[in-house]
CSV table of C-alpha atoms in Angstrom, one decimal:
chain,number,residue,atom,x,y,z
A,659,MET,CA,19.3,-0.8,-15.2
A,660,GLU,CA,15.9,-0.7,-13.6
A,661,SER,CA,16.3,2.9,-12.6
A,662,VAL,CA,17.2,3.9,-16.1
A,663,ALA,CA,14.2,2.1,-17.6
A,664,VAL,CA,12.0,3.8,-15.0
A,665,TRP,CA,13.0,7.4,-15.7
A,666,GLN,CA,12.8,6.7,-19.5
A,667,THR,CA,9.3,5.3,-19.1
A,668,VAL,CA,8.3,8.2,-16.8
A,669,GLY,CA,9.7,10.8,-19.3
A,670,LEU,CA,7.9,9.3,-22.3
A,671,CYS,CA,4.6,8.9,-20.3
A,672,GLY,CA,4.9,12.5,-19.2
A,673,LEU,CA,5.3,13.7,-22.8
A,674,LEU,CA,2.4,11.6,-23.9
A,675,SER,CA,0.3,13.0,-21.1
A,676,TRP,CA,1.3,16.5,-22.1
A,677,ILE,CA,0.2,15.8,-25.7
A,678,GLY,CA,-3.2,14.6,-24.5
A,679,LEU,CA,-3.7,17.5,-22.1
A,680,ALA,CA,-2.6,20.1,-24.7
A,681,SER,CA,-5.0,18.6,-27.2
A,682,TYR,CA,-7.9,18.4,-24.8
A,683,ILE,CA,-7.7,22.0,-23.7
A,684,ASN,CA,-6.9,23.2,-27.2
A,685,LEU,CA,-3.7,24.9,-25.9
A,686,THR,CA,-2.4,26.0,-29.3
A,687,HIS,CA,-5.6,28.0,-30.1
A,688,LYS,CA,-5.6,29.7,-26.7
A,689,LEU,CA,-1.9,30.7,-27.0
A,690,ARG,CA,-2.4,31.9,-30.6
A,691,SER,CA,-5.4,34.1,-29.6
A,692,LEU,CA,-3.2,35.8,-27.0
A,693,LEU,CA,0.1,36.1,-28.9
A,694,ARG,CA,-0.8,36.6,-32.6
A,695,PRO,CA,-2.6,40.0,-32.3
A,696,TRP,CA,0.4,41.5,-30.5
A,697,VAL,CA,2.9,40.1,-32.9
A,698,ALA,CA,0.9,41.1,-35.9
A,699,ARG,CA,0.8,44.7,-34.7
A,700,HIS,CA,4.6,44.8,-34.4
A,701,VAL,CA,4.9,43.2,-37.9
A,702,VAL,CA,2.8,46.1,-39.3
A,703,ALA,CA,4.7,48.6,-37.2
A,704,GLY,CA,8.0,47.3,-38.4
A,705,ALA,CA,7.2,47.6,-42.1
A,706,PRO,CA,8.5,51.2,-42.5
A,707,LEU,CA,11.9,50.1,-41.1
A,708,VAL,CA,12.0,47.2,-43.6
A,709,LEU,CA,11.2,49.6,-46.5
A,710,ARG,CA,13.9,52.0,-45.3
A,711,ILE,CA,16.5,49.2,-45.3
A,712,GLN,CA,15.3,48.1,-48.8
A,713,ARG,CA,16.0,51.5,-50.2
A,714,TYR,CA,19.6,50.5,-50.3
A,715,GLN,CA,18.7,47.6,-52.7
A,716,ASN,CA,21.3,46.7,-55.3
A,717,SER,CA,22.6,43.5,-57.0
A,718,PHE,CA,25.6,43.2,-54.6
A,719,PHE,CA,23.4,43.2,-51.5
A,720,ASP,CA,20.9,40.9,-53.2
A,721,ALA,CA,23.7,38.3,-53.9
A,722,LEU,CA,25.4,38.8,-50.5
A,723,PHE,CA,22.3,38.3,-48.3
A,724,SER,CA,20.8,35.5,-50.5
A,725,GLY,CA,24.2,33.7,-50.3
A,726,LEU,CA,24.4,34.1,-46.5
A,727,SER,CA,20.8,32.8,-46.2
A,728,CYS,CA,21.8,29.7,-48.2
A,729,ILE,CA,24.9,28.8,-46.1
A,730,VAL,CA,22.9,28.9,-42.8
A,731,SER,CA,19.9,27.1,-44.2
A,732,VAL,CA,18.6,23.6,-43.2
A,733,SER,CA,19.7,22.3,-46.6
A,734,PHE,CA,23.2,23.5,-46.1
A,735,TYR,CA,23.6,21.9,-42.7
A,736,THR,CA,22.1,18.7,-44.0
A,737,ALA,CA,24.9,18.5,-46.6
A,738,PHE,CA,27.6,19.8,-44.3
A,739,LEU,CA,27.0,17.5,-41.2
A,740,PRO,CA,27.9,14.2,-43.0
A,741,LEU,CA,31.3,15.7,-44.0
A,742,LEU,CA,31.9,16.6,-40.3
A,743,PHE,CA,31.2,13.1,-39.3
A,744,TRP,CA,33.6,11.7,-41.9
A,745,SER,CA,36.3,14.2,-41.0
A,746,GLY,CA,36.8,12.5,-37.6
A,747,HIS,CA,35.0,15.2,-35.5
A,748,GLY,CA,32.2,12.8,-34.4
A,749,LYS,CA,31.3,14.5,-31.1
A,750,LEU,CA,31.0,17.9,-32.7
A,751,ALA,CA,28.9,16.4,-35.6
A,752,ARG,CA,26.6,14.6,-33.1
A,753,GLN,CA,26.0,17.7,-31.0
A,754,MET,CA,25.4,20.0,-34.0
A,755,THR,CA,23.0,17.5,-35.6
A,756,LEU,CA,21.0,17.1,-32.4
A,757,LEU,CA,21.1,20.9,-31.7
A,758,MET,CA,19.9,21.5,-35.2
A,759,ALA,CA,17.0,19.1,-34.7
A,760,PHE,CA,16.2,20.8,-31.4
A,761,CYS,CA,16.3,24.3,-32.9
A,762,ASP,CA,14.2,23.2,-35.8
A,763,TYR,CA,11.5,21.6,-33.6
A,764,LEU,CA,11.3,24.5,-31.1
A,765,GLY,CA,11.5,27.3,-33.7
A,766,ASN,CA,9.0,25.8,-36.1
A,767,SER,CA,6.6,24.9,-33.2
A,768,ILE,CA,6.7,28.6,-32.1
A,769,LYS,CA,6.1,29.7,-35.7
A,770,ASP,CA,3.0,27.4,-36.0
A,771,VAL,CA,1.7,28.3,-32.5
A,772,VAL,CA,1.8,32.0,-33.1
A,773,SER,CA,1.0,31.8,-36.9
A,774,ALA,CA,2.2,35.4,-37.3
A,775,PRO,CA,2.4,36.9,-40.8
A,776,ARG,CA,5.6,37.8,-42.6
A,777,PRO,CA,5.9,41.4,-43.9
A,778,SER,CA,3.2,42.3,-46.4
A,779,CYS,CA,4.4,41.9,-49.9
A,780,PRO,CA,3.8,44.5,-51.5
A,781,PRO,CA,4.8,47.1,-50.4
A,782,VAL,CA,7.8,45.1,-49.0
A,783,ARG,CA,9.9,43.5,-51.7
A,784,ARG,CA,10.6,39.8,-51.1
A,785,ILE,CA,13.6,38.1,-52.7
A,786,THR,CA,13.5,34.3,-53.0
A,787,ALA,CA,16.6,33.4,-55.0
A,788,THR,CA,16.3,29.6,-54.4
A,789,LYS,CA,13.6,26.9,-54.1
A,790,GLY,CA,14.5,26.6,-50.4
A,791,GLU,CA,13.8,30.3,-49.9
A,792,GLU,CA,10.4,29.9,-51.7
A,793,GLU,CA,9.5,27.2,-49.2
A,794,ASN,CA,10.7,29.3,-46.3
A,795,ALA,CA,8.5,32.1,-47.5
A,796,MET,CA,5.5,29.8,-47.1
A,797,GLU,CA,6.1,29.4,-43.4
A,798,TYR,CA,5.0,31.9,-40.7
A,799,GLY,CA,7.3,34.6,-39.5
A,800,LEU,CA,8.1,34.7,-35.8
A,801,PRO,CA,10.8,33.7,-34.9
A,802,SER,CA,13.4,34.0,-37.7
A,803,SER,CA,14.7,30.4,-38.0
A,804,HIS,CA,17.8,31.6,-39.8
A,805,THR,CA,18.7,33.9,-36.9
A,806,LEU,CA,17.9,31.3,-34.3
A,807,ASN,CA,19.9,28.6,-36.0
A,808,THR,CA,22.9,30.8,-36.6
A,809,VAL,CA,23.0,31.9,-33.0
A,810,CYS,CA,22.9,28.3,-31.7
A,811,LEU,CA,25.1,26.5,-34.2
A,812,SER,CA,27.8,29.2,-34.6
A,813,GLY,CA,27.8,29.8,-30.9
A,814,TYR,CA,28.2,26.1,-30.2
A,815,LEU,CA,30.9,25.7,-32.8
A,816,LEU,CA,32.8,28.6,-31.1
A,817,TYR,CA,32.4,27.0,-27.7
A,818,TYR,CA,33.6,23.6,-29.0
A,819,ILE,CA,36.7,25.2,-30.5
A,820,LEU,CA,37.6,27.2,-27.4
A,821,SER,CA,36.9,24.2,-25.2
A,822,TYR,CA,38.9,21.5,-27.0
A,823,ALA,CA,41.7,23.5,-28.6
A,824,GLU,CA,44.8,24.1,-26.5
A,825,ASP,CA,46.5,27.5,-25.8
A,826,ILE,CA,44.3,29.7,-27.8
A,827,HIS,CA,45.4,33.3,-27.4
A,828,THR,CA,42.9,35.8,-25.9
A,829,SER,CA,43.0,37.9,-29.1
A,830,TYR,CA,41.9,34.8,-31.2
A,831,GLN,CA,39.1,34.1,-28.7
A,832,PHE,CA,37.9,37.7,-29.1
A,833,ALA,CA,38.2,37.5,-32.9
A,834,GLY,CA,36.1,34.3,-32.9
A,835,PHE,CA,33.4,35.9,-30.8
A,836,ALA,CA,33.4,39.0,-33.0
A,837,LEU,CA,33.1,36.8,-36.1
A,838,VAL,CA,30.1,35.0,-34.6
A,839,CYS,CA,28.5,38.3,-33.7
A,840,LEU,CA,29.1,39.7,-37.2
A,841,LEU,CA,27.6,36.6,-38.8
A,842,VAL,CA,24.5,36.7,-36.6
A,843,GLY,CA,24.1,40.4,-37.3
A,844,LEU,CA,24.5,40.0,-41.1
A,845,ILE,CA,22.0,37.1,-41.1
A,846,GLY,CA,19.5,39.1,-39.1
A,847,LEU,CA,19.9,42.2,-41.3
A,848,GLY,CA,19.8,40.0,-44.4
A,849,ARG,CA,16.4,38.5,-43.5
A,850,ILE,CA,15.0,42.0,-43.1
A,851,TYR,CA,16.6,43.2,-46.3
A,852,LEU,CA,15.3,40.2,-48.3
A,853,GLY,CA,11.8,41.0,-47.0
A,854,MET,CA,11.5,37.6,-45.4
A,855,HIS,CA,11.1,38.8,-41.8
A,856,SER,CA,10.1,41.8,-39.7
A,857,PRO,CA,12.4,43.2,-37.0
A,858,ILE,CA,10.3,41.6,-34.3
A,859,ASP,CA,10.9,38.2,-36.0
A,860,VAL,CA,14.7,38.7,-35.9
A,861,ILE,CA,14.7,40.0,-32.4
A,862,PHE,CA,12.8,37.0,-31.1
A,863,GLY,CA,15.0,34.7,-33.2
A,864,LEU,CA,18.0,36.1,-31.4
A,865,VAL,CA,16.5,35.9,-27.9
A,866,PHE,CA,15.2,32.3,-28.4
A,867,GLY,CA,18.5,31.3,-29.9
A,868,LEU,CA,20.5,32.6,-26.9
A,869,MET,CA,18.1,30.8,-24.6
A,870,ILE,CA,18.4,27.5,-26.4
A,871,LEU,CA,22.2,27.8,-26.7
A,872,PHE,CA,22.5,28.5,-22.9
A,873,PHE,CA,20.3,25.4,-22.2
A,874,TRP,CA,22.3,23.2,-24.6
A,875,LEU,CA,25.6,24.2,-23.2
A,876,ASN,CA,24.4,22.9,-19.8
A,877,VAL,CA,23.1,19.6,-21.0
A,878,HIS,CA,25.2,18.6,-24.1
A,879,GLU,CA,27.6,16.4,-22.1
A,880,TYR,CA,24.8,14.5,-20.5
A,881,VAL,CA,23.1,14.0,-23.9
A,882,ASP,CA,26.3,12.8,-25.5
A,883,SER,CA,27.1,10.4,-22.7
A,884,PHE,CA,23.6,8.9,-22.9
A,885,ILE,CA,23.9,8.4,-26.7
A,886,THR,CA,27.3,6.8,-26.6
A,887,SER,CA,27.1,4.7,-23.5
A,888,GLY,CA,23.5,4.8,-22.3
A,889,GLN,CA,21.0,1.9,-22.0
A,890,ASN,CA,17.9,1.3,-24.2
A,891,VAL,CA,19.1,4.3,-26.3
A,892,THR,CA,17.7,3.2,-29.6
A,893,TYR,CA,14.3,2.1,-28.2
A,894,PHE,CA,13.9,5.2,-26.1
A,895,TRP,CA,14.8,7.6,-28.9
A,896,GLY,CA,12.6,5.7,-31.4
A,897,VAL,CA,9.5,6.2,-29.1
A,898,LEU,CA,10.6,9.8,-28.4
A,899,SER,CA,10.8,10.5,-32.2
A,900,ILE,CA,7.3,9.2,-32.8
A,901,LEU,CA,5.9,11.2,-29.9
A,902,LEU,CA,7.7,14.3,-31.2
A,903,LEU,CA,5.8,13.8,-34.4
A,904,PHE,CA,2.6,14.0,-32.3
A,905,ALA,CA,3.8,16.8,-30.1
A,906,TYR,CA,3.6,19.5,-32.7
A,907,PRO,CA,1.1,22.4,-32.8
A,908,THR,CA,-1.6,22.6,-35.5
A,909,PRO,CA,-0.9,25.8,-37.5
A,910,GLU,CA,-3.7,28.1,-38.6
A,911,PHE,CA,-3.1,27.0,-42.1
A,912,PRO,CA,-0.7,24.2,-43.3
A,913,THR,CA,2.9,25.2,-43.9
A,914,PRO,CA,6.2,23.4,-44.7
A,915,SER,CA,7.4,23.8,-41.1
A,916,TYR,CA,6.0,20.4,-40.1
A,917,GLU,CA,7.8,18.7,-43.0
A,918,PHE,CA,11.1,20.2,-41.9
A,919,HIS,CA,10.6,19.0,-38.4
A,920,THR,CA,9.7,15.5,-39.6
A,921,ALA,CA,12.9,15.4,-41.7
A,922,PHE,CA,15.2,16.4,-38.8
A,923,ASP,CA,13.3,14.2,-36.4
A,924,GLY,CA,14.2,11.3,-38.7
A,925,VAL,CA,17.8,12.5,-39.0
A,926,ALA,CA,18.2,12.6,-35.2
A,927,PHE,CA,16.9,9.1,-34.8
A,928,GLY,CA,19.1,7.7,-37.6
A,929,ILE,CA,22.2,9.4,-36.2
A,930,ILE,CA,21.6,8.2,-32.6
A,931,SER,CA,20.7,4.6,-33.5
A,932,GLY,CA,23.7,4.4,-35.8
A,933,VAL,CA,26.2,6.0,-33.4
A,934,GLN,CA,24.9,4.0,-30.4
A,935,GLN,CA,25.6,0.7,-32.3
A,936,THR,CA,29.0,1.7,-33.8
A,937,TYR,CA,30.5,4.2,-31.3
A,938,HIS,CA,33.5,2.0,-30.3
A,939,GLN,CA,34.2,1.2,-34.0
A,940,PHE,CA,33.9,4.5,-35.8
A,941,HIS,CA,33.0,7.4,-33.5
A,942,HIS,CA,35.2,7.3,-30.4
A,943,GLU,CA,37.5,10.2,-29.5
A,944,ALA,CA,40.6,8.5,-30.8
A,945,VAL,CA,39.5,8.2,-34.5
A,946,ALA,CA,41.7,9.7,-37.2
A,947,ARG,CA,40.9,13.4,-37.9
A,948,ILE,CA,41.3,15.3,-41.1
A,949,PHE,CA,44.7,17.1,-41.8
A,950,THR,CA,46.5,14.5,-39.7
A,951,PRO,CA,48.9,11.8,-41.0
A,952,GLN,CA,46.2,9.3,-40.3
A,953,LEU,CA,43.6,11.1,-42.4
A,954,PRO,CA,45.2,13.3,-45.1
A,955,PHE,CA,43.0,15.5,-47.2
A,956,ALA,CA,43.3,13.3,-50.2
A,957,THR,CA,41.9,10.4,-48.2
A,958,PHE,CA,39.1,12.6,-47.0
A,959,VAL,CA,38.2,13.5,-50.7
A,960,GLY,CA,38.1,9.7,-51.3
A,961,ARG,CA,35.6,9.4,-48.4
A,962,MET,CA,33.4,12.1,-50.0
A,963,LEU,CA,33.5,10.4,-53.4
A,964,VAL,CA,32.4,7.1,-51.8
A,965,GLY,CA,30.1,8.5,-49.0
A,966,LEU,CA,28.0,11.1,-50.8
A,967,PRO,CA,26.7,8.8,-53.6
A,968,THR,CA,26.1,6.0,-51.0
A,969,ILE,CA,23.9,8.1,-48.7
A,970,LEU,CA,21.9,9.5,-51.6
A,971,THR,CA,21.3,5.9,-52.8
A,972,VAL,CA,20.2,4.9,-49.3
A,973,LYS,CA,17.9,7.9,-49.1
A,974,PHE,CA,16.3,6.9,-52.4
A,975,CYS,CA,16.0,3.3,-51.4
A,976,SER,CA,14.5,4.2,-48.0
A,977,LYS,CA,11.9,6.4,-49.6
A,978,ALA,CA,11.0,3.7,-52.1
A,979,LEU,CA,10.7,1.1,-49.4
A,980,ALA,CA,8.6,3.4,-47.2
A,981,LYS,CA,6.3,4.2,-50.2
A,982,TRP,CA,5.7,0.5,-50.6
A,983,ILE,CA,5.4,-0.7,-47.0
A,984,LEU,CA,3.5,2.2,-45.3
A,985,PRO,CA,0.4,2.0,-47.5
A,986,ILE,CA,0.3,-1.8,-47.0
A,987,VAL,CA,0.6,-1.4,-43.2
A,988,SER,CA,-2.0,1.4,-43.2
A,989,ASN,CA,-4.5,-0.7,-45.3
A,990,THR,CA,-3.9,-3.7,-43.1
A,991,LEU,CA,-4.8,-1.6,-40.0
A,992,GLY,CA,-7.9,-0.4,-41.8
A,993,MET,CA,-6.8,3.2,-42.2
A,994,SER,CA,-8.0,5.3,-45.1
A,995,ILE,CA,-4.9,7.0,-46.5
A,996,THR,CA,-3.9,9.8,-49.0
A,997,SER,CA,-0.7,11.3,-50.2
A,998,THR,CA,-0.1,14.9,-51.1
A,999,SER,CA,3.1,14.3,-53.1
A,1000,TYR,CA,4.9,11.0,-52.8
A,1001,ILE,CA,2.3,8.5,-54.1
A,1002,PRO,CA,0.3,10.0,-57.1
A,1003,MET,CA,-2.3,7.3,-57.1
A,1004,LEU,CA,-3.3,8.2,-53.5
A,1005,LYS,CA,-3.6,11.9,-54.1
A,1006,SER,CA,-6.9,13.3,-52.9
A,1007,SER,CA,-9.0,15.5,-55.1
A,1008,SER,CA,-9.2,18.0,-52.3
A,1009,ILE,CA,-5.4,18.6,-52.3
A,1010,GLY,CA,-4.7,22.3,-52.2
A,1011,LYS,CA,-8.0,22.8,-50.2
A,1012,VAL,CA,-6.8,21.4,-46.9
A,1013,ASP,CA,-8.3,23.3,-44.0
A,1014,ALA,CA,-6.2,23.5,-40.9
A,1015,SER,CA,-9.2,22.9,-38.8
A,1016,LYS,CA,-9.3,19.4,-40.1
A,1017,GLN,CA,-5.9,18.7,-38.7
A,1018,ARG,CA,-7.5,18.0,-35.4
A,1019,GLY,CA,-5.5,16.0,-33.0
A,1020,PRO,CA,-1.9,15.3,-32.3
A,1021,LEU,CA,-2.5,11.5,-32.6
A,1022,HIS,CA,-3.0,12.1,-36.3
A,1023,LYS,CA,0.4,13.7,-36.7
A,1024,LEU,CA,2.2,10.5,-37.6
A,1025,PHE,CA,0.5,10.5,-41.0
A,1026,PHE,CA,-0.2,14.3,-41.0
A,1027,PHE,CA,-4.0,14.4,-40.9
A,1028,SER,CA,-5.2,16.1,-44.0
A,1029,SER,CA,-8.9,15.2,-44.2
A,1030,GLN,CA,-11.6,14.0,-41.9
A,1031,ASP,CA,-11.3,10.3,-42.9
A,1032,SER,CA,-7.9,10.0,-44.5
A,1033,PHE,CA,-4.3,10.1,-43.4
A,1034,ASP,CA,-1.4,11.5,-45.4
A,1035,VAL,CA,1.4,8.9,-45.4
A,1036,ASP,CA,4.0,11.4,-46.6
A,1037,THR,CA,5.0,12.2,-43.0
A,1038,GLY,CA,5.9,8.5,-42.3
A,1039,ILE,CA,7.7,8.3,-45.7
A,1040,ARG,CA,9.7,11.4,-45.0
A,1041,PHE,CA,10.7,10.3,-41.5
A,1042,VAL,CA,11.8,6.9,-42.8
A,1043,GLN,CA,13.9,8.2,-45.7
A,1044,TYR,CA,15.7,10.7,-43.6
A,1045,ALA,CA,16.3,8.2,-40.8
A,1046,GLY,CA,17.8,5.9,-43.4
A,1047,LEU,CA,20.0,8.6,-44.8
A,1048,ALA,CA,21.3,9.6,-41.3
A,1049,TRP,CA,21.9,5.9,-40.3
A,1050,SER,CA,24.0,5.4,-43.5
A,1051,VAL,CA,26.1,8.5,-42.6
A,1052,VAL,CA,27.3,7.0,-39.3
A,1053,ASP,CA,27.0,3.3,-39.8
A,1054,LEU,CA,27.0,2.0,-43.4
A,1055,VAL,CA,29.4,4.5,-44.9
A,1056,PRO,CA,32.0,4.2,-42.1
A,1057,SER,CA,31.9,0.5,-42.7
A,1058,LEU,CA,32.6,1.0,-46.3
A,1059,PHE,CA,35.5,3.3,-45.4
A,1060,SER,CA,36.9,0.6,-43.2
A,1061,TYR,CA,36.6,-2.0,-45.9
A,1062,LEU,CA,38.2,0.3,-48.5
A,1063,ASN,CA,41.0,1.4,-46.1
A,1064,LEU,CA,39.8,5.0,-46.2
């Protein structure tokens, strides 16, 4: 018990020290000054290839690549992962949720460290068919998050199937690998075709994705064992989640990347705290799985009809509660606060004119520092609402299933 507490404390203190050191030496600015000029040159050099690919523009390719971008987006995984939990594949759902949060943090951190531009539009034609794509276009370019996430999540899904299914013929294994490669290739090509990324962005998304996947395949069993049977799990991950809000680079100009990281940071904390408390009730390996006599498809549909409205309600209530509590706590602590979107009465007159240089230190990240004397509470609100949503997926909703015999 004492040894576990010691390594947890050492790990958190090490991360806190790293945050302070990186802030003190202005590490982000130094790395950006080294990396961005090189990346920007390759973005410009890659523009002719993007334009050559876009010569084949037609409505079919527009719909195909826009659709593929949607089904590997953060929004899609946010909707898909709860269904995976409720289908009985708890371990796969846990791992893919944490892997998604890990990819989102690393990928967006690299984006905001480098702060490299996307292909210039015009001459490149940029297609943003959904609101999510419009938000993605506001982020920096390198690496391509869609490519990185597709490599990691589809690669891990294939690994999971091959590891836990019995007697899979070699031809099916090859077909699965080929399908993953095809999907990754189409996603990468689609990001270039849509004008969202340069070839250098896609290449680095592929490279970083393979590196992250290799790392995850070597640690995922230890991570899962810690979550399901470790000590001080909720307290440790709670502190880690807060530190990860701090341990994020300041971009040259504000982008939605930090908001995405905050949301998945909250999701990871909610999932882990819920699973750790209810693992032996709802998430052990012997639970009923979909398409078995214990969980027929009709029952699974019933779970969706009960679960989806419930988690949306919890998300709404968590957001409302955070909007009420966080300003009170901030005012009690004597903190001047503002809100860019969630609390209209706290909106600053300088919104839309935020200078990234005013986002000075990582210790401001909990409330996303947006002016010299004010804190933006939207980060705290966003973290709480997504943590509440994720907790309901693995704790509240399974309790309802048990009560309703679903």
